[in-house]
Amino acid sequence: MKRRTAMPALRFSTQTLLLQLGVVALVVLLSSAVHAWLTYDRLGREAESQALTLARTVASDPSVRAEVQSISALPAAPPASELLSGPLMAAAEGARTRTGALFVVITDETGIRLAHPEAERLGEKVSTDPSEALAGREVTTRNTGTLGPSAGAKVPVYAPDSGTVVGEVSVGYSTETISQSLARDIVPIAATAAGALLAGVLASFLLRRRLQRLTLGLEPEEISTLVHDQVAVLQGVDDGVIGVAADGRVSVFNAAAQRLLGVPDLAGSAWADAPVPAQLKALTRADAAEGEAVELVAGGRVLVASARKALHRREDLGWVVMLRDRTELQQLTRQLDAVGTMSAALRAQRHEFANQLHTIAGFMSIGQPQQAQDYLAKLAGTGPLAFPVDQAELLQDPYLQAFLGAKGVEADERGVSLRLGPESVVRGHVTEPQDVTTVLGNLIDNAVNAAVAGSAAERWVEVEVLDEPGINGGPGTLHIVVADSGDGLGAAMTAEEAEAVFAEGYTTSDRPARAGAGHGLGLALSRQLARRRGGDVRLLEAGTPGGPGAVFVATLPGTTEPTTAEPATRNPATESAVAEPGTTEPTTTKPGGEDNDV
C-alpha cells in the first residue's frame, strides 16, 4: 500500500483570506439578487401605475362613455364585425399604439369585450374577473390572460349623465417588456457587483498583509506561547521593564517597574504624559544614545536606567527601558567605605601602638624606668591615638560614634576638621541605621566637598545631632544640622532656587567626589527617604562666599528609641593598660578617644 502524505495545514492568514473571500462573494451575490428583485418589482409597479393612468384616460373620454352606455342599453352586444369598425375599437387601439401597451380592452356592464387587440376576441367575455371594476373600484393586477403575462389596471366606465357603471377599461403592459427593461438595468447591477467583489478581494488581501504585519508573521499558537512566555519572564524578574511602542504608547509595564517607580500600571497610556522622571523619557528620544545608563532617584530609591531600540526584521517596534535598583548597593558601598575608613584608622592606631611600645622598650633598655612611667602616664591621659571628632561623648549611640568617627578620619585626610556642635545630645540609640547613614552621610559628604572647594583658610564641617524622645516611650525623632566653611550656594537664593537644590542632577561640583558616585543624587535621595518617614531635609541657610557655607537641617522621625538604663561595662579596647602613679586601677581614656569609637 502506498503511504498517504498528509496535506500541510493552511496558515492562519491564508484561512482568514479564504474565509473573507467567501463571505465577500456571498454578500455580493445576495446583494445583487436582492437588488435585481427590487428593480423587477419597481418596474412592475411602474407598469401598473402607467396602466392605471392610461385606463383612467380612456375611461374618462366622453365619446367612450357615451358609446359604452349606448351599447349597454341594447339587449345584446353588436356583432364582432360592427365592433371592429366601431369608435370604441378605434379609441382603444389608438391609445395602445401611442403608449406601447400590451392591450387596451373595453367591456360593457357584463364583461363582454367591446374593444380588443385581437378581432376574434370581440364579443366574448373577458378572461379575467371584471367584477371589482364593474362594482366601481379601480384595481391593479398582475396576471396571465389571453395575450400572456401582464401588469395592468381595471377602471370602471361611468354613464355620461349619471354615476352608473356601464362598463370597464382594462389596460396591461407585458411583463416580458419589464424583463427586457430589467435586462437593460442588470448591466449596471452586474458591474456594481463585480466592482464590490473586486474591492472586497482587494480589501481582504490588504487585511491579510496588515494581519501578518501586526502579528509579525506568527501563527495564533505561536502568539499564545509568546504571551505566556512574556508574562512568565516579565513577572519573574526583579528588574523593571518598560516597553514603549513605536506610536509612543506604553505597551509593557511590569510589576517590578511599578514597585521601583512607585506608580500604578501605565500600560496603554501615552509615554509622553506618564508620571515618571524626565530622565526616563529622555532615554527614548530619537537623538538619545542607545544603551547609555543614567542614575535617578524615584520612590526613595536610586535606580540605574538604560534603554535600547527594539527591532524585528528592520521594523521599528519602539524602545525597551530597563530599571535596576542600586539603593541597597549604594547603602552597602557607603557601609564598606565606613569600614574601610575605620580599618585605615585601626592600621594607623596599630602603628602608633608599635611606636609607643618601642619607645617604652627603649627607656627600659637604657635604664630609665621613671621616664617610661611618665610616658605611660601621659598616654593614659591623652589616649593612644587622637580621635578626629571632638566631644563624641555627647553621642551615647555607638553607631553614631563609629560612623562620625569614620567620617572624621576621612575628612581629616582631606584637610577638613569634622566637629560636633555644642547642642549635640543623643540619649537614645538608632533603630534605623540605614536611613540615618544615607541622610547623614550625604549631608556630611556634601559639606566636606564644599569645605575643600571653599576659599576659607580654616576648613571645617560642624554637625549637630539631637534626638527627640517619642510620646509615651515610642520611637523618637533624630534632628541633624550640618554646616561647613565653604562658599555656600548663593547669598540671595529665592524659595524656588532653594528647592532646586534638591532636584535630581543638581550639583555644584565639576566632577563627583568619588569615581562612579554620580552627580546630584544625594540630596534628592535624602529628602525622599526623610519624607517617606514623615520628616524632611531643608536648606536652612544658603551661606555666603568666603564662608560660612550652606546649612542643611534634616528631620528623621521614628529612627531612635530610648536606651534602657544599664551599668556601663568597660571595653578593654578603650582602657589604658597602665595605671596612674599611686593607684592600683587602670585609668580609662575619655569617651571621645579612638579606641572607644572603634
PDB file of N, CA and C in Angstrom, residues 38-98:
ATOM      1  N   LEU A  38     -35.642  43.802  -6.338  1.00  0.00           N
ATOM      2  CA  LEU A  38     -36.251  45.106  -6.054  1.00  0.00           C
ATOM      3  C   LEU A  38     -36.430  45.912  -7.340  1.00  0.00           C
ATOM      4  N   THR A  39     -35.473  45.794  -8.260  1.00  0.00           N
ATOM      5  CA  THR A  39     -35.605  46.502  -9.540  1.00  0.00           C
ATOM      6  C   THR A  39     -36.791  45.952 -10.347  1.00  0.00           C
ATOM      7  N   TYR A  40     -36.918  44.616 -10.370  1.00  0.00           N
ATOM      8  CA  TYR A  40     -38.045  43.997 -11.093  1.00  0.00           C
ATOM      9  C   TYR A  40     -39.376  44.438 -10.487  1.00  0.00           C
ATOM     10  N   ASP A  41     -39.441  44.433  -9.153  1.00  0.00           N
ATOM     11  CA  ASP A  41     -40.687  44.845  -8.501  1.00  0.00           C
ATOM     12  C   ASP A  41     -40.984  46.314  -8.774  1.00  0.00           C
ATOM     13  N   ARG A  42     -39.960  47.138  -8.789  1.00  0.00           N
ATOM     14  CA  ARG A  42     -40.164  48.560  -9.077  1.00  0.00           C
ATOM     15  C   ARG A  42     -40.688  48.762 -10.506  1.00  0.00           C
ATOM     16  N   LEU A  43     -40.111  48.045 -11.461  1.00  0.00           N
ATOM     17  CA  LEU A  43     -40.584  48.164 -12.843  1.00  0.00           C
ATOM     18  C   LEU A  43     -42.026  47.692 -12.965  1.00  0.00           C
ATOM     19  N   GLY A  44     -42.392  46.623 -12.220  1.00  0.00           N
ATOM     20  CA  GLY A  44     -43.779  46.157 -12.249  1.00  0.00           C
ATOM     21  C   GLY A  44     -44.729  47.196 -11.689  1.00  0.00           C
ATOM     22  N   ARG A  45     -44.327  47.835 -10.566  1.00  0.00           N
ATOM     23  CA  ARG A  45     -45.201  48.862 -10.004  1.00  0.00           C
ATOM     24  C   ARG A  45     -45.323  50.052 -10.953  1.00  0.00           C
ATOM     25  N   GLU A  46     -44.237  50.386 -11.613  1.00  0.00           N
ATOM     26  CA  GLU A  46     -44.311  51.481 -12.579  1.00  0.00           C
ATOM     27  C   GLU A  46     -45.247  51.131 -13.742  1.00  0.00           C
ATOM     28  N   ALA A  47     -45.196  49.861 -14.196  1.00  0.00           N
ATOM     29  CA  ALA A  47     -46.108  49.436 -15.266  1.00  0.00           C
ATOM     30  C   ALA A  47     -47.555  49.495 -14.804  1.00  0.00           C
ATOM     31  N   GLU A  48     -47.808  49.053 -13.564  1.00  0.00           N
ATOM     32  CA  GLU A  48     -49.173  49.122 -13.037  1.00  0.00           C
ATOM     33  C   GLU A  48     -49.653  50.563 -12.961  1.00  0.00           C
ATOM     34  N   SER A  49     -48.770  51.457 -12.488  1.00  0.00           N
ATOM     35  CA  SER A  49     -49.161  52.864 -12.394  1.00  0.00           C
ATOM     36  C   SER A  49     -49.428  53.453 -13.769  1.00  0.00           C
ATOM     37  N   GLN A  50     -48.576  53.095 -14.734  1.00  0.00           N
ATOM     38  CA  GLN A  50     -48.777  53.609 -16.092  1.00  0.00           C
ATOM     39  C   GLN A  50     -50.072  53.064 -16.709  1.00  0.00           C
ATOM     40  N   ALA A  51     -50.367  51.768 -16.437  1.00  0.00           N
ATOM     41  CA  ALA A  51     -51.607  51.174 -16.949  1.00  0.00           C
ATOM     42  C   ALA A  51     -52.828  51.824 -16.315  1.00  0.00           C
ATOM     43  N   LEU A  52     -52.723  52.141 -15.011  1.00  0.00           N
ATOM     44  CA  LEU A  52     -53.849  52.782 -14.333  1.00  0.00           C
ATOM     45  C   LEU A  52     -54.103  54.160 -14.918  1.00  0.00           C
ATOM     46  N   THR A  53     -53.046  54.895 -15.191  1.00  0.00           N
ATOM     47  CA  THR A  53     -53.211  56.234 -15.767  1.00  0.00           C
ATOM     48  C   THR A  53     -53.851  56.163 -17.149  1.00  0.00           C
ATOM     49  N   LEU A  54     -53.379  55.211 -17.969  1.00  0.00           N
ATOM     50  CA  LEU A  54     -53.946  55.087 -19.310  1.00  0.00           C
ATOM     51  C   LEU A  54     -55.407  54.643 -19.253  1.00  0.00           C
ATOM     52  N   ALA A  55     -55.705  53.716 -18.356  1.00  0.00           N
ATOM     53  CA  ALA A  55     -57.084  53.246 -18.229  1.00  0.00           C
ATOM     54  C   ALA A  55     -58.009  54.377 -17.786  1.00  0.00           C
ATOM     55  N   ARG A  56     -57.561  55.192 -16.871  1.00  0.00           N
ATOM     56  CA  ARG A  56     -58.375  56.327 -16.439  1.00  0.00           C
ATOM     57  C   ARG A  56     -58.609  57.286 -17.606  1.00  0.00           C
ATOM     58  N   THR A  57     -57.563  57.488 -18.382  1.00  0.00           N
ATOM     59  CA  THR A  57     -57.696  58.416 -19.513  1.00  0.00           C
ATOM     60  C   THR A  57     -58.744  57.921 -20.514  1.00  0.00           C
ATOM     61  N   VAL A  58     -58.651  56.637 -20.833  1.00  0.00           N
ATOM     62  CA  VAL A  58     -59.609  56.070 -21.790  1.00  0.00           C
ATOM     63  C   VAL A  58     -61.014  56.056 -21.207  1.00  0.00           C
ATOM     64  N   ALA A  59     -61.144  55.658 -19.945  1.00  0.00           N
ATOM     65  CA  ALA A  59     -62.473  55.551 -19.330  1.00  0.00           C
ATOM     66  C   ALA A  59     -63.131  56.910 -19.145  1.00  0.00           C
ATOM     67  N   SER A  60     -62.357  57.970 -19.046  1.00  0.00           N
ATOM     68  CA  SER A  60     -62.938  59.305 -18.852  1.00  0.00           C
ATOM     69  C   SER A  60     -63.235  60.020 -20.164  1.00  0.00           C
ATOM     70  N   ASP A  61     -62.901  59.389 -21.288  1.00  0.00           N
ATOM     71  CA  ASP A  61     -63.189  60.007 -22.591  1.00  0.00           C
ATOM     72  C   ASP A  61     -64.714  60.069 -22.798  1.00  0.00           C
ATOM     73  N   PRO A  62     -65.309  61.256 -23.035  1.00  0.00           N
ATOM     74  CA  PRO A  62     -66.776  61.365 -23.162  1.00  0.00           C
ATOM     75  C   PRO A  62     -67.349  60.495 -24.284  1.00  0.00           C
ATOM     76  N   SER A  63     -66.627  60.404 -25.389  1.00  0.00           N
ATOM     77  CA  SER A  63     -67.135  59.602 -26.502  1.00  0.00           C
ATOM     78  C   SER A  63     -67.169  58.130 -26.143  1.00  0.00           C
ATOM     79  N   VAL A  64     -66.121  57.685 -25.385  1.00  0.00           N
ATOM     80  CA  VAL A  64     -66.100  56.288 -24.954  1.00  0.00           C
ATOM     81  C   VAL A  64     -67.242  56.025 -23.984  1.00  0.00           C
ATOM     82  N   ARG A  65     -67.450  56.926 -23.053  1.00  0.00           N
ATOM     83  CA  ARG A  65     -68.513  56.739 -22.075  1.00  0.00           C
ATOM     84  C   ARG A  65     -69.891  56.689 -22.752  1.00  0.00           C
ATOM     85  N   ALA A  66     -70.095  57.577 -23.711  1.00  0.00           N
ATOM     86  CA  ALA A  66     -71.392  57.608 -24.405  1.00  0.00           C
ATOM     87  C   ALA A  66     -71.601  56.360 -25.234  1.00  0.00           C
ATOM     88  N   GLU A  67     -70.541  55.897 -25.926  1.00  0.00           N
ATOM     89  CA  GLU A  67     -70.665  54.723 -26.771  1.00  0.00           C
ATOM     90  C   GLU A  67     -70.899  53.477 -25.936  1.00  0.00           C
ATOM     91  N   VAL A  68     -70.194  53.365 -24.797  1.00  0.00           N
ATOM     92  CA  VAL A  68     -70.381  52.196 -23.936  1.00  0.00           C
ATOM     93  C   VAL A  68     -71.782  52.200 -23.354  1.00  0.00           C
ATOM     94  N   GLN A  69     -72.313  53.384 -22.991  1.00  0.00           N
ATOM     95  CA  GLN A  69     -73.670  53.463 -22.439  1.00  0.00           C
ATOM     96  C   GLN A  69     -74.702  53.039 -23.472  1.00  0.00           C
ATOM     97  N   SER A  70     -74.476  53.472 -24.714  1.00  0.00           N
ATOM     98  CA  SER A  70     -75.448  53.133 -25.758  1.00  0.00           C
ATOM     99  C   SER A  70     -75.443  51.643 -26.048  1.00  0.00           C
ATOM    100  N   ILE A  71     -74.271  51.042 -26.040  1.00  0.00           N
ATOM    101  CA  ILE A  71     -74.204  49.597 -26.287  1.00  0.00           C
ATOM    102  C   ILE A  71     -74.782  48.831 -25.119  1.00  0.00           C
ATOM    103  N   SER A  72     -74.543  49.308 -23.890  1.00  0.00           N
ATOM    104  CA  SER A  72     -75.056  48.616 -22.714  1.00  0.00           C
ATOM    105  C   SER A  72     -76.576  48.651 -22.666  1.00  0.00           C
ATOM    106  N   ALA A  73     -77.177  49.693 -23.309  1.00  0.00           N
ATOM    107  CA  ALA A  73     -78.645  49.786 -23.313  1.00  0.00           C
ATOM    108  C   ALA A  73     -79.285  48.798 -24.270  1.00  0.00           C
ATOM    109  N   LEU A  74     -78.510  48.233 -25.200  1.00  0.00           N
ATOM    110  CA  LEU A  74     -79.033  47.259 -26.165  1.00  0.00           C
ATOM    111  C   LEU A  74     -79.251  45.924 -25.471  1.00  0.00           C
ATOM    112  N   PRO A  75     -80.197  45.149 -25.997  1.00  0.00           N
ATOM    113  CA  PRO A  75     -80.437  43.834 -25.379  1.00  0.00           C
ATOM    114  C   PRO A  75     -79.279  42.893 -25.586  1.00  0.00           C
ATOM    115  N   ALA A  76     -78.481  43.070 -26.639  1.00  0.00           N
ATOM    116  CA  ALA A  76     -77.330  42.198 -26.877  1.00  0.00           C
ATOM    117  C   ALA A  76     -76.236  43.012 -27.542  1.00  0.00           C
ATOM    118  N   ALA A  77     -75.018  42.524 -27.347  1.00  0.00           N
ATOM    119  CA  ALA A  77     -73.876  43.236 -27.906  1.00  0.00           C
ATOM    120  C   ALA A  77     -73.892  43.154 -29.424  1.00  0.00           C
ATOM    121  N   PRO A  78     -73.443  44.193 -30.126  1.00  0.00           N
ATOM    122  CA  PRO A  78     -73.382  44.172 -31.587  1.00  0.00           C
ATOM    123  C   PRO A  78     -72.446  43.074 -32.057  1.00  0.00           C
ATOM    124  N   PRO A  79     -72.551  42.676 -33.292  1.00  0.00           N
ATOM    125  CA  PRO A  79     -71.653  41.642 -33.809  1.00  0.00           C
ATOM    126  C   PRO A  79     -70.206  42.130 -33.852  1.00  0.00           C
ATOM    127  N   ALA A  80     -69.284  41.176 -33.951  1.00  0.00           N
ATOM    128  CA  ALA A  80     -67.856  41.490 -33.886  1.00  0.00           C
ATOM    129  C   ALA A  80     -67.420  42.371 -35.042  1.00  0.00           C
ATOM    130  N   SER A  81     -68.033  42.163 -36.239  1.00  0.00           N
ATOM    131  CA  SER A  81     -67.630  42.976 -37.373  1.00  0.00           C
ATOM    132  C   SER A  81     -67.996  44.437 -37.169  1.00  0.00           C
ATOM    133  N   GLU A  82     -69.133  44.632 -36.515  1.00  0.00           N
ATOM    134  CA  GLU A  82     -69.551  46.028 -36.246  1.00  0.00           C
ATOM    135  C   GLU A  82     -68.657  46.645 -35.173  1.00  0.00           C
ATOM    136  N   LEU A  83     -68.332  45.860 -34.165  1.00  0.00           N
ATOM    137  CA  LEU A  83     -67.449  46.383 -33.104  1.00  0.00           C
ATOM    138  C   LEU A  83     -66.060  46.682 -33.651  1.00  0.00           C
ATOM    139  N   LEU A  84     -65.580  45.860 -34.577  1.00  0.00           N
ATOM    140  CA  LEU A  84     -64.241  46.056 -35.104  1.00  0.00           C
ATOM    141  C   LEU A  84     -64.091  47.400 -35.800  1.00  0.00           C
ATOM    142  N   SER A  85     -65.175  47.837 -36.444  1.00  0.00           N
ATOM    143  CA  SER A  85     -65.110  49.130 -37.138  1.00  0.00           C
ATOM    144  C   SER A  85     -65.713  50.267 -36.349  1.00  0.00           C
ATOM    145  N   GLY A  86     -66.064  49.991 -35.101  1.00  0.00           N
ATOM    146  CA  GLY A  86     -66.723  50.994 -34.288  1.00  0.00           C
ATOM    147  C   GLY A  86     -65.738  51.963 -33.637  1.00  0.00           C
ATOM    148  N   PRO A  87     -66.268  53.023 -33.018  1.00  0.00           N
ATOM    149  CA  PRO A  87     -65.418  54.053 -32.387  1.00  0.00           C
ATOM    150  C   PRO A  87     -64.654  53.538 -31.180  1.00  0.00           C
ATOM    151  N   LEU A  88     -65.221  52.565 -30.439  1.00  0.00           N
ATOM    152  CA  LEU A  88     -64.515  52.068 -29.252  1.00  0.00           C
ATOM    153  C   LEU A  88     -63.221  51.361 -29.638  1.00  0.00           C
ATOM    154  N   MET A  89     -63.292  50.587 -30.738  1.00  0.00           N
ATOM    155  CA  MET A  89     -62.102  49.880 -31.188  1.00  0.00           C
ATOM    156  C   MET A  89     -61.033  50.871 -31.634  1.00  0.00           C
ATOM    157  N   ALA A  90     -61.485  51.920 -32.310  1.00  0.00           N
ATOM    158  CA  ALA A  90     -60.521  52.916 -32.772  1.00  0.00           C
ATOM    159  C   ALA A  90     -59.856  53.638 -31.597  1.00  0.00           C
ATOM    160  N   ALA A  91     -60.658  53.987 -30.580  1.00  0.00           N
ATOM    161  CA  ALA A  91     -60.108  54.688 -29.419  1.00  0.00           C
ATOM    162  C   ALA A  91     -59.136  53.801 -28.649  1.00  0.00           C
ATOM    163  N   ALA A  92     -59.505  52.530 -28.457  1.00  0.00           N
ATOM    164  CA  ALA A  92     -58.651  51.615 -27.697  1.00  0.00           C
ATOM    165  C   ALA A  92     -57.342  51.344 -28.416  1.00  0.00           C
ATOM    166  N   GLU A  93     -57.402  51.086 -29.733  1.00  0.00           N
ATOM    167  CA  GLU A  93     -56.183  50.782 -30.472  1.00  0.00           C
ATOM    168  C   GLU A  93     -55.295  52.011 -30.599  1.00  0.00           C
ATOM    169  N   GLY A  94     -55.938  53.176 -30.728  1.00  0.00           N
ATOM    170  CA  GLY A  94     -55.134  54.396 -30.787  1.00  0.00           C
ATOM    171  C   GLY A  94     -54.345  54.606 -29.501  1.00  0.00           C
ATOM    172  N   ALA A  95     -55.001  54.390 -28.352  1.00  0.00           N
ATOM    173  CA  ALA A  95     -54.302  54.539 -27.061  1.00  0.00           C
ATOM    174  C   ALA A  95     -53.208  53.490 -26.895  1.00  0.00           C
ATOM    175  N   ARG A  96     -53.468  52.243 -27.309  1.00  0.00           N
ATOM    176  CA  ARG A  96     -52.471  51.164 -27.169  1.00  0.00           C
ATOM    177  C   ARG A  96     -51.254  51.452 -28.024  1.00  0.00           C
ATOM    178  N   THR A  97     -51.515  51.932 -29.262  1.00  0.00           N
ATOM    179  CA  THR A  97     -50.394  52.189 -30.174  1.00  0.00           C
ATOM    180  C   THR A  97     -49.529  53.329 -29.665  1.00  0.00           C
ATOM    181  N   ARG A  98     -50.158  54.355 -29.135  1.00  0.00           N
ATOM    182  CA  ARG A  98     -49.398  55.522 -28.659  1.00  0.00           C
ATOM    183  C   ARG A  98     -48.539  55.183 -27.439  1.00  0.00           C
TER     184      ARG A  98
END
